[in-house]
mmCIF file of C-alpha atoms in Angstrom:
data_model
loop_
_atom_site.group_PDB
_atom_site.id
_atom_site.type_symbol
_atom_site.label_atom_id
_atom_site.label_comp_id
_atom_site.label_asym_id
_atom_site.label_seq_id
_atom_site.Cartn_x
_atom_site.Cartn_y
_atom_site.Cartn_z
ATOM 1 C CA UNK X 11 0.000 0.000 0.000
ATOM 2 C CA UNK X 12 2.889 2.189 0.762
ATOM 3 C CA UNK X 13 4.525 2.145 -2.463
ATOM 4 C CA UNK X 14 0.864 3.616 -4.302
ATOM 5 C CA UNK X 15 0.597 6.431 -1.635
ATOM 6 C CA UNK X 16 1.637 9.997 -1.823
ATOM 7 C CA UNK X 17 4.671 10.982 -0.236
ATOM 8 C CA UNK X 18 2.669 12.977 2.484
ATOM 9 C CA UNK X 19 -0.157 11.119 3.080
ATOM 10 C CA UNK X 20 -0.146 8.106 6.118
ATOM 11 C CA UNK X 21 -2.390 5.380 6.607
ATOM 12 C CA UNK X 22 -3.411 3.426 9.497
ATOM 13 C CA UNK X 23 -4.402 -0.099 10.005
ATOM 14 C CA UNK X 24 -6.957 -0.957 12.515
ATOM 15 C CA UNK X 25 -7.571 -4.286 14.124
ATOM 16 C CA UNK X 26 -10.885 -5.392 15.537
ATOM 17 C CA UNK X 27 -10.674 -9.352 15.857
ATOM 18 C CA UNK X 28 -8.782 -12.222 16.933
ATOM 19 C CA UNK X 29 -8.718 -14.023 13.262
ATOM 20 C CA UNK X 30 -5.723 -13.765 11.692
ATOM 21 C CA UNK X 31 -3.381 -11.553 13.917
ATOM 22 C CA UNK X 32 -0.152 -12.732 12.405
ATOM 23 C CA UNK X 33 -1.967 -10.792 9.377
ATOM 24 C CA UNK X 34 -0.750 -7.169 10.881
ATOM 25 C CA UNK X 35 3.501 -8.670 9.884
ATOM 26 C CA UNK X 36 2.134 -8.246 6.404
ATOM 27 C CA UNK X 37 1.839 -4.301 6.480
ATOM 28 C CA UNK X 38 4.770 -3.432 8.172
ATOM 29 C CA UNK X 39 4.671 0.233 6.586
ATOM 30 C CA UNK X 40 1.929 1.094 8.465
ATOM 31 C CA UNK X 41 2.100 4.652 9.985
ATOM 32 C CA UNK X 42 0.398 3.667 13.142
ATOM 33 C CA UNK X 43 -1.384 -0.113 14.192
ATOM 34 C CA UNK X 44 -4.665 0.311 16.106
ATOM 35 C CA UNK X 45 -6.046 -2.637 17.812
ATOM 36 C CA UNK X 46 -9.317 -2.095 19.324
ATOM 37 C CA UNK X 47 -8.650 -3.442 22.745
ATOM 38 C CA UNK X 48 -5.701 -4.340 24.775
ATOM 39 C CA UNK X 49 -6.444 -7.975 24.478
ATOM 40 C CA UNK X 50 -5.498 -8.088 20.699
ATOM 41 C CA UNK X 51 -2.652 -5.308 21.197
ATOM 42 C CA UNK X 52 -1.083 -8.124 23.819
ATOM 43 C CA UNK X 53 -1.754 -10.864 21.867
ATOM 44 C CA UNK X 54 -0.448 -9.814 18.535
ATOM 45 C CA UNK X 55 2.865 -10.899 17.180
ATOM 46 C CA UNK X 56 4.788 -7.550 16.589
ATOM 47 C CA UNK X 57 7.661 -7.749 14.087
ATOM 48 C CA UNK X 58 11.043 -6.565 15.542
ATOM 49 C CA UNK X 59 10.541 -3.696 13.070
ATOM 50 C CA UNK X 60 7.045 -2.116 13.893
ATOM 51 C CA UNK X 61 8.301 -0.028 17.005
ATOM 52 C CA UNK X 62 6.299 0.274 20.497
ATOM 53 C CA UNK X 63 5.151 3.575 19.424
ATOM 54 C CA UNK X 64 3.137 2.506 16.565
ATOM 55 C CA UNK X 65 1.273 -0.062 18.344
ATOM 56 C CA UNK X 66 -1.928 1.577 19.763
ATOM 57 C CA UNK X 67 -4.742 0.311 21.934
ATOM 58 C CA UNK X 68 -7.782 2.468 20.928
ATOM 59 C CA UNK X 69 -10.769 0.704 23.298
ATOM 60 C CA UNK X 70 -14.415 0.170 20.687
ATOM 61 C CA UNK X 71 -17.504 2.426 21.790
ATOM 62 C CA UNK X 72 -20.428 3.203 20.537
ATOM 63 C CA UNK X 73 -23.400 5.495 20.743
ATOM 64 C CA UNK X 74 -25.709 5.877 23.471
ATOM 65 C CA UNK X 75 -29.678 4.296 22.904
ATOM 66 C CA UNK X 76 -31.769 7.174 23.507
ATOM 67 C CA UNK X 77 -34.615 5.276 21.357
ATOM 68 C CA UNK X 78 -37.939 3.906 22.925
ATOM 69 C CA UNK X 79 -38.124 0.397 24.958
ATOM 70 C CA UNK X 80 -39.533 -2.004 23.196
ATOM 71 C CA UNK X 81 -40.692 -5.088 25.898
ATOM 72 C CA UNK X 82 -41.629 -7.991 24.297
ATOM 73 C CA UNK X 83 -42.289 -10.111 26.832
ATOM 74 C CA UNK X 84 -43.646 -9.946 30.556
ATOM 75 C CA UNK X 85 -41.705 -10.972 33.798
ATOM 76 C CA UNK X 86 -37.486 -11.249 34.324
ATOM 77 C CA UNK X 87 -35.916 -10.909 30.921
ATOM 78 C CA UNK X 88 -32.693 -11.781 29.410
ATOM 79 C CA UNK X 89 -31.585 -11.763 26.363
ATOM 80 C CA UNK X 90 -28.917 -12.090 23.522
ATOM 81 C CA UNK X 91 -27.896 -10.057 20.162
ATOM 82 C CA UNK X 92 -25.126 -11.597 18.087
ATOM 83 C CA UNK X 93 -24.566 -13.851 15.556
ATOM 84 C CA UNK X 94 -25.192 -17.621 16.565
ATOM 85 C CA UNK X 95 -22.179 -19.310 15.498
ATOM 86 C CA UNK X 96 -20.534 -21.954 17.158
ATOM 87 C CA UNK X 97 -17.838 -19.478 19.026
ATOM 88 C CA UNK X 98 -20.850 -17.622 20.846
ATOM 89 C CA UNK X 99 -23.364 -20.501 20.865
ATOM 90 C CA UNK X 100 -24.645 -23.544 21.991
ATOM 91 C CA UNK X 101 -27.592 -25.233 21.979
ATOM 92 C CA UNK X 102 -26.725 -26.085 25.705
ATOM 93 C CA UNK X 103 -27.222 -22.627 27.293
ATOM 94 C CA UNK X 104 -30.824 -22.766 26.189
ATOM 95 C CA UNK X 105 -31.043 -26.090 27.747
ATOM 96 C CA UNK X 106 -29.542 -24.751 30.912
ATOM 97 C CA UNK X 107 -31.780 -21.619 31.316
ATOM 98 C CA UNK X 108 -34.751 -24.412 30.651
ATOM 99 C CA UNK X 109 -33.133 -25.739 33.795
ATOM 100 C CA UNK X 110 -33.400 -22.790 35.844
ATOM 101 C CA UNK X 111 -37.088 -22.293 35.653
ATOM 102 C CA UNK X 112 -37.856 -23.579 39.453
ATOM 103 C CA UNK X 113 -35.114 -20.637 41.071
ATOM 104 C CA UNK X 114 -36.284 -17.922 38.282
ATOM 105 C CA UNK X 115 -40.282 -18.650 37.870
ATOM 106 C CA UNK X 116 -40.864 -15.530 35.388
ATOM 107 C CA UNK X 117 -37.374 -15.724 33.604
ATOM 108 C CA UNK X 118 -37.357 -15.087 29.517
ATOM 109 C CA UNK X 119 -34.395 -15.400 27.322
ATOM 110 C CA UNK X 120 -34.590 -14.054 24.521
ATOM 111 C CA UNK X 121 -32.494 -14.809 21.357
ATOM 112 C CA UNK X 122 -31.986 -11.959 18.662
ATOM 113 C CA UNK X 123 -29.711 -13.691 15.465
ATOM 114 C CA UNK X 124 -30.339 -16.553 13.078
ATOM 115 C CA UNK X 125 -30.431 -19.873 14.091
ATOM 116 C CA UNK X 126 -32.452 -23.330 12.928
ATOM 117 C CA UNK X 127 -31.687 -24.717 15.714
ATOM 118 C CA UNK X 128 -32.579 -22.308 17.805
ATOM 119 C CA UNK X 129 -35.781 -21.591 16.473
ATOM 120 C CA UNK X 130 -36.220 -24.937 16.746
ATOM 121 C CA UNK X 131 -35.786 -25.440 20.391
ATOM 122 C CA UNK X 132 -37.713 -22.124 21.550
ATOM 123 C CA UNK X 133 -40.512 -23.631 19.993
ATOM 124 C CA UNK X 134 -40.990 -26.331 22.837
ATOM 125 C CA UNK X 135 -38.783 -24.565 25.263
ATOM 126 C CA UNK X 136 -40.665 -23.350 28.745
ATOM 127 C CA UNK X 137 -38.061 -20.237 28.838
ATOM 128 C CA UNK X 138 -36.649 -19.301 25.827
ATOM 129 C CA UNK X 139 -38.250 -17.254 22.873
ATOM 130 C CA UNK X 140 -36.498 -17.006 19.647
ATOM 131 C CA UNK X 141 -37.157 -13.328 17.798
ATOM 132 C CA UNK X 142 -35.162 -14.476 14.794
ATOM 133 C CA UNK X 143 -32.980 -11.751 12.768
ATOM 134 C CA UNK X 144 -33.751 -7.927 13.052
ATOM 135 C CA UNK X 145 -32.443 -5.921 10.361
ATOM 136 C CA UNK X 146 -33.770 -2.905 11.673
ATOM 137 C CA UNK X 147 -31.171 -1.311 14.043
ATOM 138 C CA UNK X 148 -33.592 0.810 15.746
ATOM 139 C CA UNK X 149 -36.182 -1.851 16.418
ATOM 140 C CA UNK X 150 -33.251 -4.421 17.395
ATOM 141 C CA UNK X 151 -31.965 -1.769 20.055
ATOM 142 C CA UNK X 152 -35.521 -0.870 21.030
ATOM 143 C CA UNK X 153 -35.791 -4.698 21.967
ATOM 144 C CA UNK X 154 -32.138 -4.814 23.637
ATOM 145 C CA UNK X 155 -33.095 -2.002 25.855
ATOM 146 C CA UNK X 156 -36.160 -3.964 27.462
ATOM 147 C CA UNK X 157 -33.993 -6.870 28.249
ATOM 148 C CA UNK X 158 -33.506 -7.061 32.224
ATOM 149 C CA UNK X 159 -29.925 -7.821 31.810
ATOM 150 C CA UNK X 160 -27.961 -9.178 28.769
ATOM 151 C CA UNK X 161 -26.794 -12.913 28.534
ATOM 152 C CA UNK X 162 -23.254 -12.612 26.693
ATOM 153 C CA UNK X 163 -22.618 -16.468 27.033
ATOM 154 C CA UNK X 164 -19.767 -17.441 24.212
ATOM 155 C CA UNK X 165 -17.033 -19.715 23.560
ATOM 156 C CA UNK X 166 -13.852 -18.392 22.433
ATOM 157 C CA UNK X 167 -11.789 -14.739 22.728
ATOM 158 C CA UNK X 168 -12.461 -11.973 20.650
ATOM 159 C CA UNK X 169 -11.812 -8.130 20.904
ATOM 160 C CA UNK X 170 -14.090 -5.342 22.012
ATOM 161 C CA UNK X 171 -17.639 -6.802 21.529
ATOM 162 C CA UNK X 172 -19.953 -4.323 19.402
ATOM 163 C CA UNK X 173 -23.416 -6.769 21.163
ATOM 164 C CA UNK X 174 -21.696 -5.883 24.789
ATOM 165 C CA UNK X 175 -21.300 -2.335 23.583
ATOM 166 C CA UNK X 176 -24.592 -2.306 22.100
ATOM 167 C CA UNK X 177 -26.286 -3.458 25.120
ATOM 168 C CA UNK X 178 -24.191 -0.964 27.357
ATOM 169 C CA UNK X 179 -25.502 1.541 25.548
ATOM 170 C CA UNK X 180 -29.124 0.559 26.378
ATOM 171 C CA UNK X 181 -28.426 0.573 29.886
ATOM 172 C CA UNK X 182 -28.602 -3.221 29.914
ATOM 173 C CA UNK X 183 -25.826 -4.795 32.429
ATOM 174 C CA UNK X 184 -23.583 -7.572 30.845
ATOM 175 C CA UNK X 185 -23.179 -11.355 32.298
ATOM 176 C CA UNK X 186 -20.347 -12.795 30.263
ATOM 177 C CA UNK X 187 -17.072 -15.008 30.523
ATOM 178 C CA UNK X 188 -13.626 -13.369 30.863
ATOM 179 C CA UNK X 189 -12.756 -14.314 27.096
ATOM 180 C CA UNK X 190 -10.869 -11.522 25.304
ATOM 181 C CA UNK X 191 -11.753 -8.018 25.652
ATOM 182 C CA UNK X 192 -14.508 -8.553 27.580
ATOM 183 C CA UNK X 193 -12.787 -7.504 30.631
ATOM 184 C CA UNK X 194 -11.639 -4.617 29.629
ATOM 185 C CA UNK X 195 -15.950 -3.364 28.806
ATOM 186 C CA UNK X 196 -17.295 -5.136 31.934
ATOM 187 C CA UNK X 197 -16.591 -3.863 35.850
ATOM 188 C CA UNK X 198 -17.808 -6.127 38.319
ATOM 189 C CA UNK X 199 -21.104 -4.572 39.957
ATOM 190 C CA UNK X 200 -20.638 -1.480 37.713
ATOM 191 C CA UNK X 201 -21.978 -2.749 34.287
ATOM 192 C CA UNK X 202 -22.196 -6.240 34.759
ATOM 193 C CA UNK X 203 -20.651 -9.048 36.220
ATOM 194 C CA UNK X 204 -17.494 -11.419 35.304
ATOM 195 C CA UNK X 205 -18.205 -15.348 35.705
ATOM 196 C CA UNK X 206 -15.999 -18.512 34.956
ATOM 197 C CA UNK X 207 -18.473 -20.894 32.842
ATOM 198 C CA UNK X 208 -21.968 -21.341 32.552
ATOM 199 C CA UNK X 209 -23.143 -21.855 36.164
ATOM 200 C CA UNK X 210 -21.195 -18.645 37.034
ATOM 201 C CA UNK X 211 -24.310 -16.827 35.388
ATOM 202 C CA UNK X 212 -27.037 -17.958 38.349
ATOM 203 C CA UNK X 213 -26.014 -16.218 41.300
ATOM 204 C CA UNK X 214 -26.053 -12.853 39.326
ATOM 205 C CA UNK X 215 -29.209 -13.616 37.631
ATOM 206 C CA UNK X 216 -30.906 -15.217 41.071
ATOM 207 C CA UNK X 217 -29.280 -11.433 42.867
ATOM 208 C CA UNK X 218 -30.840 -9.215 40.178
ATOM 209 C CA UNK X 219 -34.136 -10.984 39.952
ATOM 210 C CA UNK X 220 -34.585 -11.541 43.690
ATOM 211 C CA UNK X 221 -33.582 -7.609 44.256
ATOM 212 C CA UNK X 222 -35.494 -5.108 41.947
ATOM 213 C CA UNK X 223 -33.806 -2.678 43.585
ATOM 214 C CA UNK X 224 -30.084 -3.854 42.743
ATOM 215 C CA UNK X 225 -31.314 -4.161 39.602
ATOM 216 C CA UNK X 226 -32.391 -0.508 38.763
ATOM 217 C CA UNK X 227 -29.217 0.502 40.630
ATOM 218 C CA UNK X 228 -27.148 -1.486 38.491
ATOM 219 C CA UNK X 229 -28.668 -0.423 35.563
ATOM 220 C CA UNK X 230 -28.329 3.616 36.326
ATOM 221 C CA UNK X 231 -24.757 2.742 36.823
ATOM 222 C CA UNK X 232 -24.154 0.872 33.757
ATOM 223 C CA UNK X 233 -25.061 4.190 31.686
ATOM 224 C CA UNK X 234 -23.062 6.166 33.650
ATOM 225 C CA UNK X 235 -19.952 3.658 33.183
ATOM 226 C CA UNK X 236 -20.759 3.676 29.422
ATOM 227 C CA UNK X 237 -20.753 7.896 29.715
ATOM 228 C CA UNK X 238 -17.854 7.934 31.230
ATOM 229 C CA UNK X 239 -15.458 5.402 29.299
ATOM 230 C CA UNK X 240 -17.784 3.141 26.326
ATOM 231 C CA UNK X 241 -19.099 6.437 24.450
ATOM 232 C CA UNK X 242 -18.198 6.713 21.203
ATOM 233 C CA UNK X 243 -17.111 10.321 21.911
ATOM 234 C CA UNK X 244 -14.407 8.771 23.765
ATOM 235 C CA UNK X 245 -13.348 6.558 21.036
ATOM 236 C CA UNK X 246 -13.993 9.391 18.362
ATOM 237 C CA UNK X 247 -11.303 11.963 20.439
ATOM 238 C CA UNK X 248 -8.680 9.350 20.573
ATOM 239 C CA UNK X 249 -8.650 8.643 16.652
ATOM 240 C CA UNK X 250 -8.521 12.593 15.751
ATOM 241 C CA UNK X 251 -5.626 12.933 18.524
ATOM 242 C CA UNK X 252 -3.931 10.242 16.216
ATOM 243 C CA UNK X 253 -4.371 11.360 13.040
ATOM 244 C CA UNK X 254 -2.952 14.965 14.046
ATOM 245 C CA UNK X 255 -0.120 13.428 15.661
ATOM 246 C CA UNK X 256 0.191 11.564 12.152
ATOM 247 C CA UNK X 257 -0.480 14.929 10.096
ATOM 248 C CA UNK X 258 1.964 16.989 12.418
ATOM 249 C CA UNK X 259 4.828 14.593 11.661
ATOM 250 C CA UNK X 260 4.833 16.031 8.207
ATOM 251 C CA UNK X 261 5.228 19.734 9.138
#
């Protein structure tokens, strides 16, 4: 890419998954190397020859939902948003929440993404309602934003998460696994809580459906967690404070 470039003008490759990282040795003209969170940054591969200073960590946000709730269901709901691959899911969790019915009477998962076999199951399932694919962003974070808490249960690292993000936004707090980024989006009894494997998800959900109260509290201070470090502002001010550090190294 260098070689068909300007003299003056610098480009920038950013990184926002886990495929492929040994991919970023193959552009090793790069003016600057973003990676999205510090979990690919750390887990990248850096040729001797792309210095410290052109590695960056540059965390994902997004904008905050100020569109209506949308509840689609009565009674303690969770729910998902993502694409139902193998990596971030298994018929098993469905099974599971099935399982929990007895300690969460009222529960409701809900499943936003496009799945057979998920369909499938929610048909018979006691707990679990399938809502298919939404191609409309608005009505898909309408629906996200109704959703009790948000049921991030997947297999496998990746970076920063656009369906945690997404769900931040909505003021929705975030059960999920320590895989990849996730850490780095998800405080402990700020946004959401950290757990080691499937089971790990029923105290929280047991805590927040037992305690309306920790619930709503959780929930103001999700949105003011996302404010403070998930907004895309944030993200926004960090990329123009590159590119003029970029632009000024011409003059």
């Amino acid at each position: 890419l260098k070689a068909s470039l300007p003299d003056n003008v610098k480009y920038i490759l950013i990184n926002h998954t886990v495929n492929n990282l040994h991919s970023m040795s193959s552009f090793l003209h790069c003016d600057a190397y973003v990676s999205v969170c510090d979990y690919l940054k750390k887990m990248t591969t850096w040729p001797s020859s792309i210095h410290e200073s052109r590695r960056i960590s540059i965390l994902n946000g997004v904008e905050i939902n100020n569109g209506p709730m949308l509840q689609i269901a009565d009674g303690f709901i969770s729910g998902r948003c993502h694409r139902l691959i193998p990596s971030k899911f298994k018929i098993d969790s469905l099974k599971w929440i099935d399982s929990i019915k007895k300690e969460i009477p009222n529960h409701v998962h809900c499943l936003i993404g496009n799945s057979k076999v998920a369909n499938s199951y929610c048909d018979k399932s006691s707990s679990c309602k399938y809502l298919g694919p939404i191609a409309n962003r608005d009505k898909k974070m309408s629906i996200i934003k109704g959703f009790d808490v948000y049921f991030y249960d997947t297999y496998g690292h990746e970076g920063a998460s656009v369906a945690i993000l997404e769900a931040l936004a909505s003021g929705v707090p975030v059960i999920c696994k320590s895989y990849g980024g996730n850490t780095e989006l998800i405080k402990n009894r700020v946004n959401g809580f950290i757990v080691n494997d499937l089971k790990g998800f029923i105290k929280p959900l047991k805590d927040l459906y037992k305690n309306p109260l920790m619930l709503a509290e959780l929930k103001i201070k999700t949105i003011e967690d996302f404010n403070n470090r998930l907004h895309i502002r944030h993200t926004a001010y960090k990329y123009v404070q590159l590119v003029e550090s970029l632009v000024g190294a011409n003059h």
